[in-house]
Every structure is written in structure tokens, then in C-alpha cells.
């Protein structure tokens, strides 16, 4: 066979392949779910628990399709994008269930396709065939989300906002080494790679210190500085903001010019493609928020969380801001804001947690002048690591939670070994979120409610008589599923 014909056949095959793929996605309904959230918010745990509960027919009474017995089965299938690593579902489950350990922090993007076969609720649809929905889920390091707001800034604006933030009260001490070096730097001097690297390193150290547990701050762009993925050491990451730039343009060959160029390539080569290829193709979003950790760390952490959310939410309004309008190819039609790790509180406080998170989000939305899109807020725990108990103290019932603290956790001076269980009083959230925010807004450091956040190990999963492991326990994961998937399984 002459070579030209072979290549013709190859091309035809590829074309046919694409065509079949396209046609496939037409007859095969697909839903792309974005699991969004700042770093450590619980995205990886959420995805693992969601998939585990669907595959193993977990207890999902508030998920209508499950309750009515219409879910036939769910299973994993090869994901659609060959170039994206697969979400290591099996590894995460093994770690959670067998080792009773949480997954590691996510270092790169990954994707998973779950196929859900169901019986249609309407008689008419059922007449034709059973339904099949492909759920594509994307997981990525939470830090990268913070890059979204950078797309609307030039280097000068980025430098200004970074410097203002770095000089503010909860950060100034951590930022001192970087600010001192930046102050001694002449932006108009000749560019030097060593100098750029030193500035970038000190700036990254400062961001890393802000993220540490005691401060638990959230607004920390550029995201790849903390989680570089495969770009570690690349010139696109070797830059830093330059505070107090004067209005004159950067001279050719100067440090300022070099930093500007690198900041622009960071946006165009790193940030934009990531959002275009992943975030903007989503149909639905769940935004996970760890308000507990912020409250535990105090006022500054809550304010900073609110700021980070405002920055990010501002970008999620395609069309309006114009900033990302051209990037969004689909419209996100449902957003669920979930206050995660609700198992850290007694259920009596869950409504209060929801109210608080709703207010944090509202205030964030107010600040960006949004009309308040229809979003749902829910307090949930993707994996429930505690159970509840009550103690009586001086004739009063005290709501407690019981769990196994992680090895190395310290509560009231007692060091835990990862085996011993304990009961703690998690603290009371204020009845009305207003009082919380009044305290928050009064600049004094007076008493935000005392919340005790202890890191517990994942729960022990018991086996039934038949030796079958039960699925991962949760709090309101079923409600989240109902909101996010329910209408697509009708
Ligand atoms: N008790 C409890 N802890 C949780 C839950 N979900 C997450 N956590 C805790 O939060 C930590 C972070 O969860 P991840 O799912 O790894 O968070 P992530 O959003 O994927 O974080 P990055 O990958 O760093 O962006 C875990 O190591 C757990 O300690 C939950 O449902 N209950
Ligand atoms: Mg993760």
C-alpha cells in the first residue's frame, strides 16, 4: 500500500475517532463538577468520600435518587483527558480506610470520571432506556485558585496590593525580611538573576509562614509559589513584587523590567491555561470553606478568609467583570458553598456554622458589588471522624464530640498517640452571626468565641457480619449530592 494511502487512513481514523468522541458526548450526558476551595479546605477528602459513597451505596437518605432506589450502580471509567493525571482514588481510599490517615496535600491537577447508571424517575424517560450520567471531577491544589484574581492585575497593581497586605498587622512581622530586602533594592538597577532569586525566595518564605497553622491566613498569591507543581525553579516563578514603584516606566534591562516580564508570563503561560482548560469548562461548582480553622486561629484569619473569598468570587462572575468573560465557555448554573469539617462541632451548632459561612460569603459578595447569585450554603463533613456525646456538668447538659486525635495532637497539656480516644467540648458558636461580626469588626482583639479544633483521625470503618466494609460516614454529603446532581438524574 503506498505511504500516502496509509497516512490517509490514519488521518481518517483519527477524524473518525474524534467524531465518535464528539457524538459520544452528545448521547452520553456529562457533568463537569469543579471542587474548589482554598488549600486544606478538604477537596481531596470530599471527592474521595463522594465517589466512595456512590460506588458502595453509602447511606444517602437525603439524596433522592439513592433514597428511592433508582441508583443502579456507579463505577469508574477512564477519564476523557489523557493529558491530565488520574485522581488517585484507590490510594486515597486505602489511606483513609485502612491506615485511617488523611490524604497528602495535592501537588498537581488530576481528574476522575465516575459513571452513574440510574433508573429515570419519569415514566416517559424510563420507557426509552435507563439513564447514564458521566460525572467528571477535577481536583487541584487549593493555592492555585488564588491566582485567578491576578489575571486582572498588572505588575504594578500586584506589587502595590502585595506590599499593602505585607505591611498590615497580622503579616508585618512575617514579611519583615522580604520587605527589608525589597526596600534596599533599586528596581531601576540592572537585572540580576541572583537578586531576583533572593527576592523571590524571601517572598515565598513569607507566604509560607502566613499559611502555617498559627496564622492560618488565606490570601496568599501567587499560588504556585507555595505549590509549584512541575514548575519548581522555573523562571516563570522567579519573581517577586517590588513595593513603592514610581510612575516611570521600567528601563530596558532593569530588575523591574525583568520582574514585570516574568509576572506577565506567569499569568499567560501558567495561570490562564490552567483556568481555561479546567475551571472554565465546569458545569457546577462546590466551593469548600474551612471556617473552623480560621475561627480557631482568630480574627485576622477570618478577615483574611473573607478577603480571599471576595477576590476569588469576584472572578467567578463571567460576563460581568469582563475579566474572565471570554475564558468561560460554559455557564456554571449551580454553586454550592459548603462549610466543611462540620464533624468538628456538635450538630446543635451546625445551623450556626451555616449562618456564619453564609454571612462570610455575603459580605464577600457585597464587597464586590454582586447582586448575590443564587447559591446554596451547607455545613457538611465529607468524612465524619467524630461521634457525639453528652456530659452533665453542674446539672447542665454539655454537648461533646468524641474521636481519636491524630498522633501528636495536644489537648490541655495531654499529648495524644493516635490510638487513644477522647471527648472534647468543641465550643459554642454565637447564636446570631451578627454578634460574631460585630466582634470581628470591633478592631479590638476581644473574645471571638472559643472554638476547639482538634485534628481527629479518620473513623474506624466497621465491617458488617458478612465481612463487607460499610461506606465512609459523613454529614450531609447526601444533601450536597442532591443539590449538585439531583436534577441530572431525574
Ligand atoms: N474531621 C474532618 N477532617 C477533614 C474533613 N475533610 C478534610 N479534613 C481535614 O482537612 C485536611 C485537608 O483535607 P484535603 O482534602 O487534603 O484538603 P484539600 O482541599 O485537598 O487541600 P490541598 O490539596 O492542600 O489544596 C485533611 O488532612 C483532614 O485533616 C472532614 O470531612 N472531616
Ligand atoms: Mg487536595
Short mmCIF file of C-alpha atoms and ligand atoms in Angstrom, two decimals:
data_model
loop_
_atom_site.label_atom_id
_atom_site.label_comp_id
_atom_site.label_asym_id
_atom_site.label_seq_id
_atom_site.Cartn_x
_atom_site.Cartn_y
_atom_site.Cartn_z
CA UNK A 1 0.00 0.00 0.00
CA UNK A 2 1.54 3.38 -0.95
CA UNK A 3 2.51 5.53 2.01
CA UNK A 4 0.13 8.30 1.10
CA UNK A 5 -2.81 5.97 1.45
CA UNK A 6 -1.61 4.74 4.85
CA UNK A 7 -1.41 8.26 6.12
CA UNK A 8 -4.80 9.00 4.62
CA UNK A 9 -6.19 6.01 6.52
CA UNK A 10 -4.53 7.15 9.73
CA UNK A 11 -5.95 10.59 9.40
CA UNK A 12 -9.36 9.23 8.60
CA UNK A 13 -9.19 7.06 11.65
CA UNK A 14 -8.22 9.98 13.85
CA UNK A 15 -11.02 12.03 12.38
CA UNK A 16 -13.43 9.20 12.93
CA UNK A 17 -12.20 8.85 16.48
CA UNK A 18 -12.83 12.50 17.18
CA UNK A 19 -16.22 12.25 15.59
CA UNK A 20 -17.14 9.26 17.68
CA UNK A 21 -15.87 11.07 20.75
CA UNK A 22 -17.97 14.10 19.95
CA UNK A 23 -21.04 12.07 19.16
CA UNK A 24 -20.39 10.11 22.33
CA UNK A 25 -20.53 13.20 24.48
CA UNK A 26 -23.79 14.12 22.80
CA UNK A 27 -25.53 10.87 23.59
CA UNK A 28 -23.66 10.45 26.84
CA UNK A 29 -24.69 13.20 29.23
CA UNK A 30 -21.72 14.57 31.11
CA UNK A 31 -21.47 16.83 34.08
CA UNK A 32 -18.20 18.53 34.97
CA UNK A 33 -18.03 19.22 38.64
CA UNK A 34 -15.43 21.61 39.98
CA UNK A 35 -14.36 21.06 43.53
CA UNK A 36 -12.95 24.38 44.51
CA UNK A 37 -11.52 25.64 47.74
CA UNK A 38 -8.52 27.19 49.34
CA UNK A 39 -5.68 24.99 50.43
CA UNK A 40 -6.55 22.31 53.05
CA UNK A 41 -10.28 23.04 52.74
CA UNK A 42 -10.98 19.36 52.19
CA UNK A 43 -11.30 18.96 48.41
CA UNK A 44 -9.46 15.67 48.07
CA UNK A 45 -11.30 14.15 51.01
CA UNK A 46 -14.62 15.36 49.60
CA UNK A 47 -14.05 13.82 46.17
CA UNK A 48 -12.90 10.54 47.69
CA UNK A 49 -15.91 10.36 50.00
CA UNK A 50 -18.34 11.30 47.23
CA UNK A 51 -17.06 8.59 44.91
CA UNK A 52 -16.80 6.00 47.69
CA UNK A 53 -20.37 6.57 48.84
CA UNK A 54 -21.73 6.33 45.30
CA UNK A 55 -19.77 3.22 44.38
CA UNK A 56 -20.50 1.43 47.66
CA UNK A 57 -24.12 2.52 48.02
CA UNK A 58 -23.45 4.50 51.17
CA UNK A 59 -26.14 5.81 53.45
CA UNK A 60 -27.52 8.74 51.46
CA UNK A 61 -31.11 9.25 52.67
CA UNK A 62 -31.29 12.91 51.62
CA UNK A 63 -30.17 12.12 48.07
CA UNK A 64 -33.49 11.43 46.37
CA UNK A 65 -32.14 9.19 43.62
CA UNK A 66 -30.50 6.98 46.24
CA UNK A 67 -33.40 7.02 48.67
CA UNK A 68 -35.88 5.93 46.06
CA UNK A 69 -33.61 3.12 44.97
CA UNK A 70 -33.11 4.49 41.46
CA UNK A 71 -29.31 4.36 41.53
CA UNK A 72 -28.41 1.18 39.69
CA UNK A 73 -24.64 1.35 40.04
CA UNK A 74 -21.68 3.69 39.88
CA UNK A 75 -18.20 2.83 38.63
CA UNK A 76 -15.01 4.49 37.47
CA UNK A 77 -14.18 4.78 33.82
CA UNK A 78 -11.11 6.14 32.06
CA UNK A 79 -11.27 9.91 32.18
CA UNK A 80 -11.74 11.93 28.99
CA UNK A 81 -8.49 13.96 29.09
CA UNK A 82 -5.47 11.74 28.51
CA UNK A 83 -3.02 14.52 29.28
CA UNK A 84 -4.26 15.02 32.84
CA UNK A 85 -3.16 12.62 35.57
CA UNK A 86 -5.85 10.44 37.09
CA UNK A 87 -7.15 11.24 40.57
CA UNK A 88 -5.61 8.54 42.75
CA UNK A 89 -8.93 7.44 44.18
CA UNK A 90 -7.85 3.95 45.23
CA UNK A 91 -4.77 5.26 47.07
CA UNK A 92 -6.80 7.87 48.91
CA UNK A 93 -9.42 5.30 49.94
CA UNK A 94 -6.78 2.84 51.10
CA UNK A 95 -5.17 5.54 53.20
CA UNK A 96 -8.46 6.70 54.68
CA UNK A 97 -9.99 3.32 55.37
CA UNK A 98 -7.02 1.04 56.09
CA UNK A 99 -4.47 3.40 57.57
CA UNK A 100 -7.03 5.77 58.99
CA UNK A 101 -4.88 8.64 57.72
CA UNK A 102 -5.82 11.72 55.68
CA UNK A 103 -4.51 12.14 52.13
CA UNK A 104 -1.44 14.28 51.47
CA UNK A 105 -1.76 17.81 50.19
CA UNK A 106 -2.45 17.86 46.47
CA UNK A 107 0.58 18.83 44.39
CA UNK A 108 -0.85 18.76 40.89
CA UNK A 109 -4.08 18.62 38.98
CA UNK A 110 -5.90 15.35 38.49
CA UNK A 111 -9.19 14.15 37.13
CA UNK A 112 -11.64 11.30 37.56
CA UNK A 113 -14.68 10.05 35.66
CA UNK A 114 -17.47 8.36 37.55
CA UNK A 115 -20.31 6.80 35.60
CA UNK A 116 -23.66 6.71 37.35
CA UNK A 117 -26.34 4.41 35.99
CA UNK A 118 -29.82 5.16 37.21
CA UNK A 119 -33.42 4.50 36.55
CA UNK A 120 -35.23 7.56 35.38
CA UNK A 121 -37.87 8.97 37.69
CA UNK A 122 -40.28 9.91 34.94
CA UNK A 123 -42.21 7.10 33.31
CA UNK A 124 -41.69 8.58 29.88
CA UNK A 125 -37.89 8.54 30.08
CA UNK A 126 -37.90 5.13 31.67
CA UNK A 127 -39.77 3.82 28.72
CA UNK A 128 -36.82 4.53 26.45
CA UNK A 129 -33.85 3.42 28.46
CA UNK A 130 -32.09 3.65 31.74
CA UNK A 131 -30.10 6.76 32.34
CA UNK A 132 -26.33 7.13 32.44
CA UNK A 133 -24.52 10.20 33.65
CA UNK A 134 -20.77 10.73 33.39
CA UNK A 135 -19.53 12.80 36.26
CA UNK A 136 -16.11 14.33 35.61
CA UNK A 137 -14.44 15.68 38.71
CA UNK A 138 -11.33 17.81 38.80
CA UNK A 139 -9.02 18.09 41.82
CA UNK A 140 -6.19 20.62 42.08
CA UNK A 141 -4.08 22.33 44.75
CA UNK A 142 -6.16 24.98 46.51
CA UNK A 143 -3.38 27.54 46.29
CA UNK A 144 -3.81 27.78 42.54
CA UNK A 145 -7.27 29.23 42.93
CA UNK A 146 -5.72 32.36 44.40
CA UNK A 147 -4.11 33.09 41.06
CA UNK A 148 -7.44 33.83 39.44
CA UNK A 149 -7.55 37.42 40.77
CA UNK A 150 -4.04 38.07 39.39
CA UNK A 151 -5.36 37.91 35.85
CA UNK A 152 -6.94 41.31 36.38
CA UNK A 153 -3.77 42.97 37.68
CA UNK A 154 -0.63 44.32 36.07
CA UNK A 155 2.71 44.06 37.81
CA UNK A 156 2.37 47.45 39.45
CA UNK A 157 -1.07 46.67 40.91
CA UNK A 158 0.18 43.27 42.06
CA UNK A 159 3.20 44.91 43.73
CA UNK A 160 1.05 47.55 45.43
CA UNK A 161 -1.52 45.16 46.81
CA UNK A 162 1.14 42.67 47.93
CA UNK A 163 3.07 45.39 49.76
CA UNK A 164 -0.03 46.83 51.46
CA UNK A 165 -1.02 43.39 52.65
CA UNK A 166 2.50 42.54 53.79
CA UNK A 167 2.66 45.69 55.91
CA UNK A 168 -0.68 45.02 57.60
CA UNK A 169 -0.80 43.85 61.19
CA UNK A 170 -1.02 40.07 61.12
CA UNK A 171 1.69 39.88 58.48
CA UNK A 172 4.27 42.61 59.02
CA UNK A 173 6.49 40.57 61.32
CA UNK A 174 6.50 37.61 58.96
CA UNK A 175 7.15 39.82 55.95
CA UNK A 176 9.99 41.81 57.57
CA UNK A 177 12.93 40.03 55.90
CA UNK A 178 11.40 40.32 52.44
CA UNK A 179 10.27 43.93 52.97
CA UNK A 180 13.75 44.89 54.20
CA UNK A 181 15.44 43.38 51.15
CA UNK A 182 12.87 44.96 48.84
CA UNK A 183 13.46 48.37 50.47
CA UNK A 184 17.19 48.05 49.81
CA UNK A 185 16.55 47.13 46.18
CA UNK A 186 16.71 49.62 43.34
CA UNK A 187 14.12 48.48 40.80
CA UNK A 188 15.79 50.51 38.07
CA UNK A 189 19.19 48.86 38.58
CA UNK A 190 20.45 46.29 36.12
CA UNK A 191 18.64 42.96 36.31
CA UNK A 192 20.42 40.19 38.16
CA UNK A 193 19.28 36.61 38.31
CA UNK A 194 20.72 36.11 41.80
CA UNK A 195 18.96 39.15 43.13
CA UNK A 196 15.65 38.09 41.56
CA UNK A 197 16.02 34.66 43.06
CA UNK A 198 16.78 36.00 46.54
CA UNK A 199 13.77 38.31 46.49
CA UNK A 200 11.54 35.55 45.24
CA UNK A 201 12.80 33.16 47.92
CA UNK A 202 12.20 35.62 50.78
CA UNK A 203 8.76 36.45 49.41
CA UNK A 204 7.89 32.73 49.23
CA UNK A 205 9.15 32.17 52.80
CA UNK A 206 6.87 34.95 53.96
CA UNK A 207 3.83 33.44 52.19
CA UNK A 208 4.63 30.05 53.65
CA UNK A 209 4.83 31.47 57.18
CA UNK A 210 1.41 33.14 56.73
CA UNK A 211 -0.13 29.82 55.81
CA UNK A 212 1.24 27.99 58.85
CA UNK A 213 -1.28 26.83 61.43
CA UNK A 214 -0.97 29.62 63.99
CA UNK A 215 -1.83 32.35 61.47
CA UNK A 216 -3.92 30.30 59.04
CA UNK A 217 -4.14 33.18 56.57
CA UNK A 218 -5.79 32.59 53.21
CA UNK A 219 -4.87 35.41 50.81
CA UNK A 220 -1.51 34.22 49.55
CA UNK A 221 -0.96 34.71 45.83
CA UNK A 222 0.82 33.76 43.63
CA UNK A 223 -0.42 30.25 44.26
CA UNK A 224 2.43 28.42 42.54
CA UNK A 225 4.93 29.93 44.94
CA UNK A 226 3.52 27.68 47.64
CA UNK A 227 2.60 24.79 45.36
CA UNK A 228 4.77 24.94 42.23
CA UNK A 229 3.65 21.63 40.70
CA UNK A 230 6.11 20.83 37.91
CA UNK A 231 7.33 24.42 37.69
CA UNK A 232 9.65 24.37 40.68
CA UNK A 233 12.65 26.60 40.00
CA UNK A 234 11.39 27.79 36.61
CA UNK A 235 11.96 31.45 35.66
CA UNK A 236 8.19 31.95 35.45
CA UNK A 237 8.23 31.60 39.24
CA UNK A 238 11.41 33.58 39.88
CA UNK A 239 9.90 36.98 40.51
CA UNK A 240 8.53 38.97 43.42
CA UNK A 241 6.50 42.14 43.85
CA UNK A 242 8.51 45.38 44.02
CA UNK A 243 6.93 47.74 46.58
CA UNK A 244 6.68 51.51 46.08
CA UNK A 245 7.43 51.65 42.37
CA UNK A 246 7.47 55.18 40.98
CA UNK A 247 5.37 56.05 37.97
CA UNK A 248 8.20 55.99 35.43
CA UNK A 249 8.35 53.01 33.10
CA UNK A 250 10.88 50.27 33.74
CA UNK A 251 14.20 50.96 31.95
CA UNK A 252 15.26 48.28 29.50
CA UNK A 253 17.36 45.59 31.14
CA UNK A 254 16.38 46.67 34.65
CA UNK A 255 15.27 44.44 37.50
CA UNK A 256 11.82 45.98 37.30
CA UNK A 257 11.55 45.14 33.60
CA UNK A 258 12.61 41.56 34.31
CA UNK A 259 10.08 41.15 37.12
CA UNK A 260 7.31 42.66 35.01
CA UNK A 261 8.06 40.31 32.15
CA UNK A 262 8.08 37.28 34.41
CA UNK A 263 4.87 38.28 36.12
CA UNK A 264 3.21 38.61 32.71
CA UNK A 265 4.47 35.21 31.62
CA UNK A 266 3.31 33.71 34.88
CA UNK A 267 -0.16 34.91 34.01
CA UNK A 268 -0.15 33.94 30.36
CA UNK A 269 1.82 30.68 30.47
CA UNK A 270 0.78 29.31 33.85
CA UNK A 271 -2.42 30.84 35.17
CA UNK A 272 -4.51 31.39 32.06
CA UNK A 273 -4.11 27.94 30.50
CA UNK A 274 -4.95 26.31 33.83
CA UNK A 275 -8.19 28.21 34.21
CA UNK A 276 -9.10 27.94 30.54
CA UNK A 277 -8.56 24.20 30.38
CA UNK A 278 -10.06 23.28 33.70
CA UNK A 279 -12.02 25.85 35.62
CA UNK A 280 -13.90 27.45 32.76
CA UNK A 281 -15.25 24.17 31.40
CA UNK A 282 -17.17 23.42 34.54
CA UNK A 283 -20.93 22.99 34.76
CA UNK A 284 -21.18 23.09 38.52
CA UNK A 285 -19.09 24.16 41.41
CA UNK A 286 -18.80 23.25 45.00
CA UNK A 287 -16.74 25.72 46.99
CA UNK A 288 -15.40 24.24 50.21
CA UNK A 289 -14.65 26.59 53.06
CA UNK A 290 -12.85 25.68 56.24
CA UNK A 291 -14.26 28.31 58.55
CA UNK A 292 -13.43 26.25 61.60
CA UNK A 293 -9.70 26.54 61.15
CA UNK A 294 -9.98 30.29 60.57
CA UNK A 295 -12.12 30.78 63.68
CA UNK A 296 -9.70 28.68 65.64
CA UNK A 297 -6.82 30.92 64.56
CA UNK A 298 -8.74 34.10 65.40
CA UNK A 299 -9.96 37.37 64.00
CA UNK A 300 -7.22 38.02 61.47
CA UNK A 301 -7.65 34.61 59.91
CA UNK A 302 -11.41 35.10 59.48
CA UNK A 303 -10.95 38.54 57.93
CA UNK A 304 -8.32 37.15 55.61
CA UNK A 305 -10.55 34.25 54.60
CA UNK A 306 -13.27 36.73 53.74
CA UNK A 307 -10.84 38.73 51.63
CA UNK A 308 -9.60 35.67 49.76
CA UNK A 309 -13.16 34.62 49.03
CA UNK A 310 -14.13 38.08 47.83
CA UNK A 311 -11.15 38.11 45.46
CA UNK A 312 -11.96 34.70 44.09
CA UNK A 313 -15.73 35.11 43.89
CA UNK A 314 -15.26 38.38 42.03
CA UNK A 315 -13.70 36.41 39.22
CA UNK A 316 -16.42 33.79 39.11
CA UNK A 317 -18.91 36.17 37.59
CA UNK A 318 -18.45 35.56 33.90
CA UNK A 319 -19.52 38.38 31.68
CA UNK A 320 -19.97 40.94 34.39
CA UNK A 321 -16.43 41.79 35.32
CA UNK A 322 -15.33 41.23 31.76
CA UNK A 323 -12.12 39.91 33.21
CA UNK A 324 -12.75 36.27 32.55
CA UNK A 325 -15.83 36.52 30.43
CA UNK A 326 -14.01 35.37 27.34
CA UNK A 327 -12.47 32.47 29.22
CA UNK A 328 -15.71 30.85 30.24
CA UNK A 329 -17.05 28.53 27.58
CA UNK A 330 -19.88 27.11 29.63
CA UNK A 331 -22.08 28.63 32.23
CA UNK A 332 -21.88 27.42 35.75
CA UNK A 333 -25.51 27.03 36.70
CA UNK A 334 -25.26 25.93 40.31
CA UNK A 335 -22.88 26.77 43.07
CA UNK A 336 -22.81 25.13 46.47
CA UNK A 337 -20.83 26.77 49.21
CA UNK A 338 -20.02 24.18 51.82
CA UNK A 339 -18.69 24.81 55.30
CA UNK A 340 -16.52 21.74 55.69
CA UNK A 341 -15.43 19.65 58.63
CA UNK A 342 -18.74 20.13 60.45
CA UNK A 343 -17.92 16.99 62.40
CA UNK A 344 -15.68 19.24 64.49
CA UNK A 345 -18.85 20.67 66.02
CA UNK A 346 -21.84 19.20 67.78
CA UNK A 347 -24.86 19.12 65.46
CA UNK A 348 -26.53 21.78 67.61
CA UNK A 349 -24.01 24.23 66.16
CA UNK A 350 -24.32 23.21 62.51
CA UNK A 351 -27.02 25.73 61.70
CA UNK A 352 -24.94 28.43 63.28
CA UNK A 353 -21.95 27.38 61.25
CA UNK A 354 -24.06 27.61 58.09
CA UNK A 355 -25.31 31.05 59.10
CA UNK A 356 -21.77 32.22 59.73
CA UNK A 357 -20.47 30.97 56.42
CA UNK A 358 -23.44 32.46 54.62
CA UNK A 359 -22.53 35.79 56.15
CA UNK A 360 -18.85 35.49 55.28
CA UNK A 361 -19.83 34.79 51.69
CA UNK A 362 -22.48 37.55 51.64
CA UNK A 363 -20.06 40.09 52.93
CA UNK A 364 -17.54 38.97 50.37
CA UNK A 365 -20.22 39.25 47.69
CA UNK A 366 -21.25 42.70 48.96
CA UNK A 367 -17.75 43.98 48.69
CA UNK A 368 -17.57 43.04 45.05
CA UNK A 369 -20.96 44.59 44.39
CA UNK A 370 -22.60 41.38 43.35
CA UNK A 371 -26.34 41.05 43.29
CA UNK A 372 -25.96 37.87 45.28
CA UNK A 373 -26.33 34.99 42.85
CA UNK A 374 -28.47 32.10 43.95
CA UNK A 375 -26.12 29.89 45.83
CA UNK A 376 -26.78 27.31 48.49
CA UNK A 377 -24.84 27.13 51.72
CA UNK A 378 -24.47 23.88 53.62
CA UNK A 379 -22.46 22.68 56.61
CA UNK A 380 -21.07 19.23 55.88
CA UNK A 381 -18.37 16.74 56.71
CA UNK A 382 -17.28 14.61 53.77
CA UNK A 383 -15.82 12.13 56.23
CA UNK A 384 -17.21 12.12 59.70
CA UNK A 385 -14.39 11.50 62.14
CA UNK A 386 -16.32 12.01 65.37
CA UNK A 387 -19.48 10.94 67.11
CA UNK A 388 -21.49 12.93 69.61
CA UNK A 389 -21.94 12.50 73.33
CA UNK A 390 -23.33 14.47 76.23
CA UNK A 391 -21.80 15.09 79.62
CA UNK A 392 -23.61 16.58 82.56
CA UNK A 393 -21.83 19.33 84.39
CA UNK A 394 -23.48 21.02 87.37
CA UNK A 395 -26.82 19.74 86.23
CA UNK A 396 -26.36 21.15 82.73
CA UNK A 397 -26.03 19.00 79.63
CA UNK A 398 -22.80 19.69 77.77
CA UNK A 399 -22.62 18.62 74.10
CA UNK A 400 -19.37 16.83 73.33
CA UNK A 401 -17.70 15.20 70.36
CA UNK A 402 -15.67 12.01 70.62
CA UNK A 403 -12.88 10.91 68.33
CA UNK A 404 -9.28 9.75 68.07
CA UNK A 405 -6.96 12.77 67.92
CA UNK A 406 -4.11 12.50 65.42
CA UNK A 407 -0.77 11.40 66.77
CA UNK A 408 1.00 14.44 68.20
CA UNK A 409 -2.17 16.48 68.91
CA UNK A 410 -2.08 18.17 72.29
CA UNK A 411 -5.21 18.98 74.27
CA UNK A 412 -4.95 20.74 77.60
CA UNK A 413 -1.37 19.59 78.02
CA UNK A 414 -2.09 15.97 77.16
CA UNK A 415 -0.19 14.55 74.20
CA UNK A 416 -2.10 12.06 72.04
CA UNK A 417 -0.61 8.95 70.46
CA UNK A 418 -3.07 8.44 67.62
CA UNK A 419 -4.72 5.49 69.36
CA UNK A 420 -6.44 6.95 72.44
CA UNK A 421 -9.91 8.37 72.08
CA UNK A 422 -11.11 11.46 73.82
CA UNK A 423 -14.21 13.59 74.27
CA UNK A 424 -13.95 17.35 73.89
CA UNK A 425 -16.29 20.27 74.22
CA UNK A 426 -15.91 21.86 70.80
CA UNK A 427 -17.14 25.28 71.87
CA UNK A 428 -20.24 27.30 71.11
CA UNK A 429 -20.78 29.37 68.04
CA UNK A 430 -22.73 32.59 68.68
CA UNK A 431 -26.45 32.29 68.20
CA UNK A 432 -26.56 35.11 65.69
CA UNK A 433 -23.78 35.63 63.18
CA UNK A 434 -24.21 39.38 63.72
CA UNK A 435 -22.63 39.27 67.13
CA UNK A 436 -19.74 37.37 65.64
CA UNK A 437 -19.19 40.02 63.00
CA UNK A 438 -19.61 42.85 65.47
CA UNK A 439 -16.79 41.35 67.45
CA UNK A 440 -14.88 40.86 64.24
CA UNK A 441 -15.35 44.46 63.15
CA UNK A 442 -14.52 45.99 66.52
CA UNK A 443 -10.79 46.25 65.95
CA UNK A 444 -10.03 45.09 69.49
CA UNK A 445 -8.92 41.54 69.97
CA UNK A 446 -11.76 40.87 72.42
CA UNK A 447 -13.27 37.49 72.55
CA UNK A 448 -14.35 35.75 69.41
CA UNK A 449 -16.00 32.56 70.58
CA UNK A 450 -13.54 29.97 71.78
CA UNK A 451 -13.58 27.09 69.28
CA UNK A 452 -11.57 23.99 69.97
CA UNK A 453 -10.44 22.47 66.72
CA UNK A 454 -8.73 19.16 67.24
CA UNK A 455 -7.47 17.08 64.33
CA UNK A 456 -9.04 13.68 64.56
CA UNK A 457 -8.06 10.55 62.68
CA UNK A 458 -10.50 9.29 60.07
CA UNK A 459 -13.10 6.98 61.60
CA UNK A 460 -12.76 3.26 62.08
CA UNK A 461 -14.93 1.66 59.42
CA UNK A 462 -16.71 -1.31 60.83
CA UNK A 463 -17.42 -4.49 58.96
CA UNK A 464 -20.86 -5.98 58.81
CA UNK A 465 -21.50 -9.62 59.68
CA UNK A 466 -20.96 -10.57 56.07
CA UNK A 467 -17.48 -9.01 56.18
CA UNK A 468 -18.48 -6.10 53.96
CA UNK A 469 -16.99 -2.78 54.91
CA UNK A 470 -19.54 -0.06 55.34
CA UNK A 471 -19.01 3.09 53.34
CA UNK A 472 -17.42 6.19 54.78
CA UNK A 473 -19.67 8.03 57.26
CA UNK A 474 -20.41 11.68 56.53
CA UNK A 475 -22.59 14.62 57.49
CA UNK A 476 -24.93 15.94 54.80
CA UNK A 477 -22.85 14.70 51.88
CA UNK A 478 -26.18 13.35 50.62
CA UNK A 479 -27.70 16.82 50.61
CA UNK A 480 -24.75 18.13 48.65
CA UNK A 481 -25.17 15.33 46.10
CA UNK A 482 -28.86 16.01 45.80
CA UNK A 483 -28.24 19.68 45.09
CA UNK A 484 -25.36 19.11 42.69
CA UNK A 485 -26.58 16.04 40.77
CA UNK A 486 -30.24 15.52 41.63
CA UNK A 487 -31.79 17.25 38.62
CA UNK A 488 -29.46 15.45 36.22
CA UNK A 489 -30.65 12.07 37.46
CA UNK A 490 -34.34 12.85 37.12
N1 LIG B 1 -12.72 15.79 60.53
C1 LIG B 1 -12.63 16.03 59.23
N2 LIG B 1 -11.47 16.49 58.73
C2 LIG B 1 -11.39 16.72 57.41
C3 LIG B 1 -12.50 16.51 56.54
N3 LIG B 1 -12.12 16.85 55.29
C4 LIG B 1 -10.84 17.26 55.39
N4 LIG B 1 -10.39 17.18 56.66
C5 LIG B 1 -9.07 17.59 57.18
O1 LIG B 1 -8.57 18.58 56.35
C6 LIG B 1 -7.31 18.20 55.79
C7 LIG B 1 -7.23 18.66 54.36
O2 LIG B 1 -8.11 17.93 53.54
P1 LIG B 1 -7.80 17.73 52.00
O3 LIG B 1 -8.97 17.04 51.40
O4 LIG B 1 -6.46 17.14 51.79
O5 LIG B 1 -7.78 19.25 51.55
P2 LIG B 1 -7.53 19.85 50.10
O6 LIG B 1 -8.54 20.93 49.90
O7 LIG B 1 -7.48 18.76 49.09
O8 LIG B 1 -6.11 20.53 50.32
P3 LIG B 1 -4.96 20.84 49.21
O9 LIG B 1 -4.81 19.60 48.40
O10 LIG B 1 -3.78 21.15 50.07
O11 LIG B 1 -5.43 22.01 48.43
C8 LIG B 1 -7.27 16.69 55.95
O12 LIG B 1 -5.94 16.26 56.05
C9 LIG B 1 -8.07 16.47 57.20
O13 LIG B 1 -7.24 16.69 58.34
C10 LIG B 1 -13.72 16.03 57.11
O14 LIG B 1 -14.73 15.84 56.42
N5 LIG B 1 -13.74 15.82 58.45
MG1 LIG B 2 -6.13 18.15 47.86
#
